[in-house]
Amino acid sequence: MMRRFRQYIDGEFVDAARSFESIDPATGDAWSLMPEADAADVDRAVTAAHRALHDLSWSGLTPTARGRLLYRLGDLLEEQAQALAELETRDTGKVIRETSAQVAYIAEYYRYFGGLADKIEGAHLAVDKPDMEVYLRREPIGVVAAVVPWNSQLFLAAVKIGPALAAGCTVVVKASEDGPAPLLEFAQLVDQAGFPPGVVNIITGFGDPCGQRLTSHPLVSRIAFTGGPETARHVVRNSAENLSHVTLELGGKSPVLVFDDADLDNACNAIIAGIFAASGQSCVAGSRLLVQNSIHDTLVSMLSERVGKIKIGDPSDPATEMGPLATARQHRKAVEVIQSSVKAGAVLTAGGKVPPGHERGFYLEPTILQCPNNDIPCSREELFAPVLSVMRFDTEADGIAFANDTCFALAAGIFTNDLRRAHRLIRSVKAGVVWVNTYRAISPVVPFGGFGWSGLGREGGRESVMEYTRPKAVWINSSTCPFPDPFIMR
Ligand code: NDP
């Protein structure tokens, strides 16, 4: 008997009319049944969220009380972190050593946003009209459609659900059809935390019709989307129907620049973290390594040696460092791009194949390709796979030019011990997040996001809560004089 998951709509756990099988990426076998939300399920979830938005059981709560609910959710998540991490590992193939740490840390996000709920402040405005008192209220923006991709669904949902609820909005979350188990299970915690019915709804189904219907629904006021640029364009077109607000967290082709004065042991480990952790399935993957000429050969041989020692295997084994890719589709794409890159002139320095003994499931060796220029497929396309493109550069200006030669602008890594150079690079490099002598560090306190093909808006940090509010300007006339000439604007 396969485990059957249900969706969470209006405070109830319900089946969908149809279901689909979820695949264990470590074996390629189906292991559970997921509800396949159709347009009617989406309508039910959005209608519930819309009703809950105005229901006094939610809208009548003080911001402090909303914050307390978020705190409670964080605590419950912390208690259940290991069980949720195991589900994420089973359903996505992400290794347990990463999911255990990541899921436990998500509790801090809910607590952070809970703490912000009663710090959403309006303003008193000093207008140039002496009889007028003018102030700005911040009100919840409305029903939020949160759409997440298959990697890190719990985390990517938290950076949407947390600020939305802190601001007093209600939410419909669409989990990806790939690996939705942990997010559907998380609904149990939302229920236990005591949110009124309809405040949080969690469904899953295919991009079309489920995501399509959700992001074009007339009762949705705000879309928070994480995914690829192609889908993002659909989402923006859908948002045009209702002129809803949109934030987009999209992909990257992030450069990591290593200069000849850098600490190479530190750089080597950070590069591994950037591209081989999570089998490269991370939006901030440092997939383009740019190395200054004089240290190029040394660093590449250090990396090749370390890559050869990466422990590939069962993602549920705490000793495993790299598991499978999440889907057969991802695996196929990565292999195709490796082959087309070699044809285009890249030199395979490590990996490139299915690791021996791992023919079942969607495993791929950690791969290093040395590229003669930036026009090789692996240095242009976001792969979402453990594939590192390496290029050499001579001067600082060449390094910056290579780094910025991409449509994406999400993250960048800079490795140098020269403080003046670090500051020059920080200013010049095209990215929403820059890490200096480190990589892949995150915190709820820090706004995250990119620009260009990497997206619009930020998640995390104080400002992200404001993005779930809308300002209302209030004018109060304190004068006892009669209304002046009605044909002149005051
Ligand atoms: P997709 O863009 O394919 O899917 C993202 C989500 O959108 C999924 O839930 C998908 O559903 C849904 N979707 C698909 N079609 C539509 C539609 N027409 N309307 C509305 N929703 C739709 O991305 P992937 O799943 O391939 O995820 C990988 C991408 O996510 C990469 O580009 C990666 O860089 C990016 N990402 C960005 C992050 C960031 O914070 N910047 C973090 C993590 C990932 P379904 O799965 O059912 O098709």
Coordinates of C-alpha atoms and ligand atoms in Angstrom, one line a residue:
M1 CA 0.0 0.0 0.0
M2 CA 1.4 3.4 -1.0
R3 CA 1.1 6.3 1.5
R4 CA -1.6 8.7 0.4
F5 CA -1.3 12.4 1.0
R6 CA -4.2 14.9 1.1
Q7 CA -4.5 18.6 0.5
Y8 CA -5.5 21.1 3.2
I9 CA -8.4 23.4 2.2
D10 CA -10.4 25.5 4.5
G11 CA -9.1 23.8 7.6
E12 CA -9.8 20.3 6.3
F13 CA -7.7 17.5 4.9
V14 CA -9.3 16.5 1.7
D15 CA -8.7 14.2 -1.3
A16 CA -8.7 15.5 -4.9
A17 CA -10.8 13.9 -7.5
R18 CA -7.6 12.4 -9.0
S19 CA -4.2 11.5 -7.7
F20 CA -0.8 10.9 -9.1
E21 CA 2.2 8.8 -8.1
S22 CA 5.3 10.5 -6.5
I23 CA 8.6 9.0 -7.4
D24 CA 11.5 8.2 -5.1
P25 CA 14.5 9.7 -6.9
A26 CA 16.9 7.2 -5.3
T27 CA 15.2 4.2 -6.9
G28 CA 13.0 5.6 -9.6
D29 CA 10.0 3.8 -8.1
A30 CA 6.7 5.3 -7.1
W31 CA 6.3 5.4 -3.3
S32 CA 3.2 7.6 -2.5
L33 CA 0.0 9.0 -4.0
M34 CA -0.5 12.8 -4.2
P35 CA -3.7 14.7 -4.7
E36 CA -3.9 16.2 -8.2
A37 CA -5.7 19.6 -7.6
D38 CA -7.9 20.7 -10.5
A39 CA -9.5 24.1 -11.2
A40 CA -12.4 23.3 -8.8
D41 CA -9.9 22.5 -5.9
V42 CA -8.1 25.8 -6.6
D43 CA -11.4 27.7 -6.6
R44 CA -12.3 26.1 -3.3
A45 CA -9.0 27.0 -1.7
V46 CA -9.0 30.6 -3.0
T47 CA -12.6 31.1 -1.9
A48 CA -11.8 29.8 1.6
A49 CA -8.8 32.1 1.8
H50 CA -10.9 35.1 0.6
R51 CA -13.6 34.4 3.2
A52 CA -11.0 33.9 6.0
L53 CA -9.3 37.2 5.1
H54 CA -12.4 39.1 6.3
D55 CA -13.5 36.7 9.0
L56 CA -13.1 38.2 12.5
S57 CA -11.4 35.0 13.7
W58 CA -8.4 36.2 11.6
S59 CA -8.9 39.9 10.7
G60 CA -10.0 40.6 14.3
L61 CA -6.7 39.2 15.8
T62 CA -4.2 41.8 17.1
P63 CA -0.9 41.7 15.2
T64 CA 0.7 40.4 18.4
A65 CA -1.7 37.5 18.4
R66 CA -0.9 36.7 14.7
G67 CA 2.8 36.8 15.7
R68 CA 2.1 34.3 18.5
L69 CA 0.5 31.9 16.1
L70 CA 3.6 32.1 13.8
Y71 CA 5.8 31.5 16.9
R72 CA 3.8 28.4 17.7
L73 CA 4.1 27.2 14.1
G74 CA 7.9 27.7 14.3
D75 CA 8.0 25.6 17.6
L76 CA 5.9 22.8 16.1
L77 CA 8.1 22.8 13.0
E78 CA 11.2 22.5 15.2
E79 CA 9.7 19.5 17.0
Q80 CA 8.8 17.8 13.8
A81 CA 11.9 18.8 11.8
Q82 CA 13.5 15.4 11.6
A83 CA 10.3 13.7 10.4
L84 CA 9.7 16.4 7.8
A85 CA 13.4 16.2 6.7
E86 CA 13.0 12.5 6.2
L87 CA 10.0 13.0 4.0
E88 CA 11.8 15.7 2.0
T89 CA 14.7 13.3 1.5
R90 CA 12.4 10.5 0.4
D91 CA 10.4 12.6 -2.0
T92 CA 13.2 14.8 -3.5
G93 CA 16.4 12.8 -3.0
K94 CA 18.1 15.7 -1.2
V95 CA 20.5 14.2 1.3
I96 CA 19.4 13.9 4.9
R97 CA 22.4 15.7 6.3
E98 CA 21.2 18.8 4.5
T99 CA 17.4 18.4 4.9
S100 CA 17.8 17.8 8.7
A101 CA 19.8 21.1 9.2
Q102 CA 17.6 23.1 6.7
V103 CA 14.2 22.1 8.0
A104 CA 15.2 22.8 11.7
Y105 CA 16.4 26.2 10.6
I106 CA 13.1 27.1 8.9
A107 CA 11.6 27.4 12.4
E108 CA 13.7 30.6 12.8
Y109 CA 12.0 32.0 9.7
Y110 CA 8.6 31.6 11.2
R111 CA 9.8 33.1 14.5
Y112 CA 11.4 36.0 12.7
F113 CA 8.3 36.9 10.8
G114 CA 6.1 36.3 13.9
G115 CA 8.3 38.9 15.7
L116 CA 7.6 41.4 12.8
A117 CA 3.8 41.0 12.9
D118 CA 3.4 43.9 15.5
K119 CA 6.2 46.0 14.0
I120 CA 4.4 46.9 10.7
E121 CA 4.2 50.6 11.1
G122 CA 2.4 53.3 9.2
A123 CA 3.4 57.0 9.3
H124 CA 2.2 60.4 10.3
L125 CA 2.8 62.7 7.4
A126 CA 3.7 66.4 7.8
V127 CA 1.6 67.9 5.0
D128 CA 1.7 71.5 4.0
K129 CA -2.0 72.0 5.0
P130 CA -2.3 73.1 8.6
D131 CA -5.8 71.8 9.2
M132 CA -5.2 68.4 7.9
E133 CA -4.0 65.4 9.9
V134 CA -2.7 62.8 7.4
Y135 CA -1.5 59.3 8.2
L136 CA -0.6 56.2 6.4
R137 CA -2.1 52.8 7.4
R138 CA -0.6 49.5 6.3
E139 CA -3.3 46.9 5.5
P140 CA -3.0 43.3 4.4
I141 CA -2.8 43.1 0.6
G142 CA -5.3 40.3 0.4
V143 CA -5.2 36.6 -0.8
V144 CA -1.7 35.4 -1.6
A145 CA -1.0 32.7 -4.2
A146 CA 2.4 31.2 -3.3
V147 CA 3.9 28.9 -5.9
V148 CA 7.0 26.9 -5.2
P149 CA 9.3 24.6 -7.2
W150 CA 10.4 21.1 -6.2
N151 CA 13.7 22.0 -4.4
S152 CA 13.4 23.1 -0.8
Q153 CA 9.6 23.4 -0.8
L154 CA 9.3 23.9 2.9
F155 CA 11.9 26.6 2.9
L156 CA 10.6 28.4 -0.1
A157 CA 7.0 28.2 1.2
A158 CA 8.2 29.7 4.6
V159 CA 9.6 32.8 3.1
K160 CA 6.1 33.4 1.5
I161 CA 3.7 32.1 4.2
G162 CA 5.7 33.9 7.1
P163 CA 5.5 37.5 5.9
A164 CA 2.1 37.0 4.4
L165 CA 0.6 35.9 7.7
A166 CA 2.6 38.5 9.7
A167 CA 0.9 41.1 7.5
G168 CA -2.6 39.7 8.0
C169 CA -3.0 38.1 4.6
T170 CA -4.3 34.6 3.9
V171 CA -2.5 32.2 1.6
V172 CA -3.0 29.4 -0.9
V173 CA 0.2 27.5 -1.4
K174 CA 0.8 25.4 -4.5
A175 CA 3.4 22.7 -3.9
S176 CA 5.3 21.4 -6.9
E177 CA 4.0 18.2 -8.4
D178 CA 7.6 16.9 -7.8
G179 CA 8.4 16.2 -4.1
P180 CA 5.3 17.8 -2.5
A181 CA 5.2 15.4 0.5
P182 CA 6.9 17.6 3.1
L183 CA 4.7 20.6 2.3
L184 CA 1.5 18.6 2.4
E185 CA 2.6 17.1 5.7
F186 CA 3.5 20.5 7.1
A187 CA -0.3 21.4 6.8
Q188 CA -0.8 19.2 9.9
L189 CA 1.4 21.7 11.9
V190 CA -0.6 24.7 10.5
D191 CA -3.7 23.0 11.7
Q192 CA -2.2 22.2 15.2
A193 CA -0.9 25.8 15.6
G194 CA -4.5 27.0 15.6
F195 CA -4.8 29.2 12.5
P196 CA -8.5 29.7 11.7
P197 CA -9.8 27.6 8.8
G198 CA -8.9 29.1 5.3
V199 CA -6.0 31.2 6.5
V200 CA -3.5 28.8 5.1
N201 CA -4.4 26.3 2.3
I202 CA -1.9 23.9 0.8
I203 CA -2.6 22.1 -2.5
T204 CA -0.6 20.4 -5.1
G205 CA -1.2 19.6 -8.8
F206 CA 0.3 20.2 -12.2
G207 CA 1.5 23.6 -13.4
D208 CA -1.5 23.6 -15.8
P209 CA -4.3 23.6 -14.6
C210 CA -3.4 24.1 -10.9
G211 CA -0.7 26.8 -11.0
Q212 CA -2.3 28.4 -14.0
R213 CA -5.7 28.8 -12.4
L214 CA -4.3 29.9 -9.1
T215 CA -2.1 32.7 -10.5
S216 CA -4.9 34.0 -12.7
H217 CA -7.7 33.7 -10.1
P218 CA -9.7 36.9 -9.8
L219 CA -9.7 36.8 -5.9
V220 CA -5.9 36.6 -5.7
S221 CA -4.2 40.0 -5.0
R222 CA -0.6 39.0 -4.6
I223 CA 1.5 36.3 -6.3
A224 CA 4.8 35.1 -4.7
F225 CA 6.4 32.8 -7.2
T226 CA 9.6 30.8 -7.2
G227 CA 10.6 28.8 -10.2
G228 CA 12.2 29.1 -13.7
P229 CA 12.1 32.2 -16.0
E230 CA 9.9 30.5 -18.6
T231 CA 7.1 29.7 -16.0
A232 CA 7.6 33.2 -14.5
R233 CA 6.6 34.8 -17.8
H234 CA 3.4 32.8 -17.8
V235 CA 2.8 33.9 -14.2
V236 CA 3.3 37.5 -15.1
R237 CA 0.9 37.2 -18.0
N238 CA -1.6 35.6 -15.7
S239 CA -1.2 38.4 -13.1
A240 CA -2.1 40.9 -15.8
E241 CA -5.7 39.6 -15.8
N242 CA -6.2 41.0 -12.2
L243 CA -3.3 43.4 -12.1
S244 CA -2.0 41.5 -9.0
H245 CA 1.3 42.3 -7.4
V246 CA 4.0 39.8 -8.2
T247 CA 7.4 38.8 -6.8
L248 CA 9.5 36.4 -8.7
E249 CA 12.4 34.4 -7.3
L250 CA 14.0 32.7 -10.3
G251 CA 17.1 31.0 -11.4
G252 CA 20.7 31.9 -11.8
K253 CA 24.0 31.2 -13.5
S254 CA 26.0 32.5 -10.6
P255 CA 29.7 33.3 -11.0
V256 CA 32.3 32.5 -8.4
L257 CA 35.5 34.5 -9.0
V258 CA 38.8 33.3 -7.4
F259 CA 41.8 35.7 -7.5
D260 CA 45.4 34.7 -7.1
D261 CA 45.6 36.1 -3.5
A262 CA 42.7 34.0 -2.2
D263 CA 43.0 31.3 0.4
L264 CA 42.6 28.3 -1.9
D265 CA 41.6 25.7 0.7
N266 CA 38.7 27.9 1.8
A267 CA 37.7 28.7 -1.8
C268 CA 37.8 25.0 -2.8
N269 CA 35.4 24.0 0.0
A270 CA 33.1 27.0 -0.7
I271 CA 33.0 26.1 -4.5
I272 CA 32.1 22.5 -3.6
A273 CA 29.3 23.8 -1.3
G274 CA 28.1 26.2 -4.1
I275 CA 27.7 23.6 -6.8
F276 CA 27.7 20.0 -5.4
A277 CA 25.6 20.5 -2.2
A278 CA 22.0 19.5 -3.0
S279 CA 23.4 17.9 -6.2
G280 CA 23.6 21.4 -7.7
Q281 CA 19.8 21.9 -7.4
S282 CA 19.9 25.2 -5.8
C283 CA 18.9 28.6 -7.3
V284 CA 22.2 30.1 -6.0
A285 CA 24.3 27.3 -7.4
G286 CA 27.8 28.8 -8.1
S287 CA 27.8 27.0 -11.5
R288 CA 30.4 29.2 -13.2
L289 CA 33.8 29.2 -11.7
L290 CA 36.1 32.0 -13.0
V291 CA 39.7 31.5 -11.9
Q292 CA 42.7 33.9 -12.4
N293 CA 45.2 32.4 -14.8
S294 CA 48.1 32.0 -12.3
I295 CA 46.2 29.7 -9.9
H296 CA 43.9 28.1 -12.5
D297 CA 45.6 24.7 -12.8
T298 CA 46.3 24.4 -9.0
L299 CA 42.7 25.1 -8.1
V300 CA 41.2 22.8 -10.8
S301 CA 43.4 19.9 -9.6
M302 CA 42.5 20.6 -5.9
L303 CA 38.8 20.6 -6.9
S304 CA 39.1 17.4 -9.0
E305 CA 40.8 15.6 -6.1
R306 CA 38.1 16.7 -3.6
V307 CA 35.3 15.9 -6.1
G308 CA 36.7 12.4 -6.4
K309 CA 36.1 11.9 -2.7
I310 CA 32.5 13.1 -2.6
K311 CA 30.4 10.3 -1.0
I312 CA 27.6 9.5 -3.4
G313 CA 24.8 7.2 -2.3
D314 CA 21.5 6.7 -0.5
P315 CA 20.3 10.2 0.5
S316 CA 18.8 8.8 3.7
D317 CA 22.3 7.8 5.0
P318 CA 23.8 10.6 7.1
A319 CA 27.2 9.8 5.6
T320 CA 26.1 10.6 2.1
E321 CA 27.2 13.9 0.7
M322 CA 25.5 13.8 -2.8
G323 CA 22.3 12.0 -3.6
P324 CA 20.3 11.7 -6.9
L325 CA 18.8 14.5 -8.9
A326 CA 15.1 15.0 -8.1
T327 CA 13.6 13.9 -11.3
A328 CA 14.3 11.9 -14.5
R329 CA 13.6 15.0 -16.5
Q330 CA 16.4 16.9 -14.7
H331 CA 18.8 14.1 -15.1
R332 CA 18.1 13.8 -18.9
K333 CA 18.6 17.6 -19.3
A334 CA 21.9 17.6 -17.4
V335 CA 23.3 14.7 -19.4
E336 CA 22.3 16.3 -22.7
V337 CA 23.9 19.6 -21.8
I338 CA 27.1 17.9 -20.7
Q339 CA 27.3 16.1 -24.1
S340 CA 26.5 19.3 -26.1
S341 CA 29.1 21.2 -24.1
V342 CA 31.8 18.7 -24.8
K343 CA 30.8 18.9 -28.5
A344 CA 31.1 22.7 -28.3
G345 CA 34.7 22.5 -27.0
A346 CA 34.5 22.0 -23.2
V347 CA 36.9 19.5 -21.7
L348 CA 35.5 17.1 -19.2
T349 CA 37.8 17.1 -16.1
A350 CA 35.7 15.1 -13.7
G351 CA 32.5 13.1 -13.7
G352 CA 30.0 13.4 -16.5
K353 CA 28.4 10.0 -16.1
V354 CA 26.0 7.9 -14.0
P355 CA 28.2 6.8 -11.0
P356 CA 29.0 3.1 -11.2
G357 CA 26.6 1.1 -8.9
H358 CA 23.9 3.8 -9.1
E359 CA 22.1 2.9 -12.3
R360 CA 18.7 2.9 -10.5
G361 CA 17.3 6.3 -9.6
F362 CA 18.6 9.6 -11.1
Y363 CA 22.3 9.8 -10.0
L364 CA 24.9 11.9 -11.8
E365 CA 28.6 12.2 -10.9
P366 CA 29.8 15.6 -9.8
T367 CA 31.0 17.1 -13.0
I368 CA 33.7 19.7 -13.9
L369 CA 33.9 21.1 -17.4
Q370 CA 36.6 23.4 -18.5
C371 CA 35.3 25.9 -21.0
P372 CA 37.3 27.8 -23.6
N373 CA 34.7 30.7 -23.5
N374 CA 31.4 31.7 -22.0
D375 CA 29.3 30.5 -25.0
I376 CA 29.4 26.8 -24.2
P377 CA 25.9 25.5 -23.3
C378 CA 26.9 24.6 -19.7
S379 CA 28.1 28.1 -19.0
R380 CA 24.9 29.7 -20.4
E381 CA 22.0 27.6 -19.3
E382 CA 20.8 27.1 -15.8
L383 CA 21.2 23.4 -15.3
F384 CA 20.1 22.8 -11.7
A385 CA 22.6 19.9 -11.6
P386 CA 26.1 19.1 -10.2
V387 CA 27.9 20.5 -13.2
L388 CA 30.6 23.2 -12.7
S389 CA 31.8 25.2 -15.7
V390 CA 35.3 26.5 -15.2
M391 CA 36.9 29.4 -17.2
R392 CA 40.1 31.3 -16.7
F393 CA 40.6 35.0 -16.7
D394 CA 43.6 37.3 -16.7
T395 CA 42.8 40.8 -15.3
E396 CA 40.2 41.9 -12.8
A397 CA 38.3 43.6 -15.6
D398 CA 38.2 40.4 -17.6
G399 CA 36.9 38.5 -14.6
I400 CA 34.1 41.1 -14.1
A401 CA 33.2 41.0 -17.8
F402 CA 32.9 37.2 -17.8
A403 CA 30.9 37.3 -14.5
N404 CA 28.4 39.8 -15.9
D405 CA 28.0 38.1 -19.3
T406 CA 24.7 36.4 -18.4
C407 CA 21.0 37.3 -18.4
F408 CA 20.8 36.2 -14.8
A409 CA 21.7 38.2 -11.7
L410 CA 21.0 36.2 -8.5
A411 CA 24.2 35.5 -6.6
A412 CA 28.0 35.9 -6.9
G413 CA 31.0 34.7 -4.9
I414 CA 34.3 36.6 -4.6
F415 CA 37.4 35.0 -3.2
T416 CA 40.3 37.4 -2.5
N417 CA 42.2 38.6 0.5
D418 CA 42.6 42.1 -0.9
L419 CA 39.9 44.2 0.8
R420 CA 40.1 47.0 -1.8
R421 CA 39.6 44.5 -4.6
A422 CA 36.7 42.9 -2.8
H423 CA 35.0 46.3 -2.6
R424 CA 35.6 47.0 -6.3
L425 CA 34.1 43.7 -7.2
I426 CA 31.1 44.0 -4.8
R427 CA 30.2 47.3 -6.7
S428 CA 30.7 45.9 -10.2
V429 CA 29.3 42.4 -10.1
K430 CA 25.6 41.9 -11.3
A431 CA 23.9 40.1 -8.5
G432 CA 21.3 40.5 -5.7
V433 CA 23.5 38.6 -3.2
V434 CA 27.3 38.8 -3.0
W435 CA 29.3 36.4 -0.8
V436 CA 32.9 37.3 -0.1
N437 CA 35.2 34.4 1.0
T438 CA 32.1 32.3 1.7
Y439 CA 29.1 30.9 -0.2
R440 CA 25.5 29.8 0.3
A441 CA 24.9 31.4 3.6
I442 CA 21.4 32.5 4.4
S443 CA 19.4 34.1 7.2
P444 CA 15.8 35.3 7.7
V445 CA 17.1 38.7 8.5
V446 CA 18.7 39.2 5.1
P447 CA 16.7 40.1 1.9
F448 CA 17.2 37.6 -0.8
G449 CA 16.5 37.8 -4.6
G450 CA 17.9 38.9 -7.9
F451 CA 17.1 40.9 -11.0
G452 CA 17.1 40.4 -14.7
W453 CA 16.1 36.8 -15.5
S454 CA 16.7 36.1 -11.8
G455 CA 13.5 37.8 -10.7
L456 CA 11.7 40.8 -9.1
G457 CA 11.4 41.7 -5.5
R458 CA 13.0 40.2 -2.3
E459 CA 12.1 37.6 0.2
G460 CA 13.4 37.7 3.8
G461 CA 14.2 40.8 5.9
R462 CA 11.9 43.4 7.3
E463 CA 11.0 44.9 4.0
S464 CA 9.5 41.6 2.7
V465 CA 6.6 41.9 5.2
M466 CA 5.8 45.3 3.8
E467 CA 5.4 43.7 0.3
Y468 CA 2.4 41.9 1.7
T469 CA 0.7 45.2 2.8
R470 CA -0.8 48.1 0.9
P471 CA -0.7 51.6 2.1
K472 CA -3.8 53.6 2.7
A473 CA -3.5 57.4 3.0
V474 CA -6.0 58.9 5.4
W475 CA -6.9 62.7 5.4
I476 CA -8.7 64.1 8.5
N477 CA -9.9 67.7 8.4
S478 CA -9.7 69.3 11.8
S479 CA -10.9 72.7 10.8
T480 CA -14.3 74.0 11.8
C481 CA -14.4 76.4 8.8
P482 CA -16.8 75.6 6.0
F483 CA -15.5 73.7 3.0
P484 CA -13.7 76.3 0.7
D485 CA -14.2 76.9 -3.0
P486 CA -15.1 73.4 -4.4
F487 CA -13.7 74.2 -7.8
I488 CA -10.1 74.5 -6.6
M489 CA -8.2 71.4 -5.6
R490 CA -7.1 71.8 -2.0
Ligands
NDP1 P1 9.2 25.7 -12.7 O1 9.2 27.1 -13.1 O2 9.0 24.6 -13.7 O3 8.0 25.4 -11.6 C1 7.8 26.2 -10.5 C2 6.4 26.1 -10.0 O4 5.5 26.7 -10.9 C3 6.0 24.7 -9.8 O5 5.1 24.6 -8.7 C4 5.2 24.4 -11.1 O6 4.2 23.4 -11.0 C5 4.5 25.8 -11.3 N1 4.0 26.0 -12.6 C6 4.3 25.4 -13.8 N2 3.6 25.9 -14.8 C7 2.8 26.9 -14.2 C8 1.9 27.9 -14.8 N3 1.6 27.9 -16.1 N4 1.3 28.8 -13.9 C9 1.6 28.8 -12.6 N5 2.5 27.9 -12.0 C10 3.1 27.0 -12.8 O7 10.5 25.5 -11.9 P2 11.2 24.1 -11.5 O8 10.2 23.3 -10.7 O9 11.9 23.5 -12.6 O10 12.2 24.7 -10.4 C11 13.5 25.1 -10.7 C12 13.6 26.6 -10.9 O11 13.3 27.2 -9.6 C13 15.0 26.9 -11.2 O12 15.0 27.9 -12.3 C14 15.5 27.5 -10.0 O13 16.6 28.4 -10.1 C15 14.3 28.2 -9.4 N6 14.5 28.5 -8.0 C16 14.7 29.8 -7.6 C17 14.9 30.0 -6.2 C18 15.1 31.5 -5.7 O14 14.8 31.7 -4.6 N7 15.5 32.4 -6.6 C19 15.0 29.0 -5.2 C20 14.8 27.7 -5.8 C21 14.6 27.5 -7.1 P3 4.7 21.9 -11.4 O15 5.9 21.6 -10.5 O16 3.5 21.1 -11.0 O17 5.0 21.9 -12.8

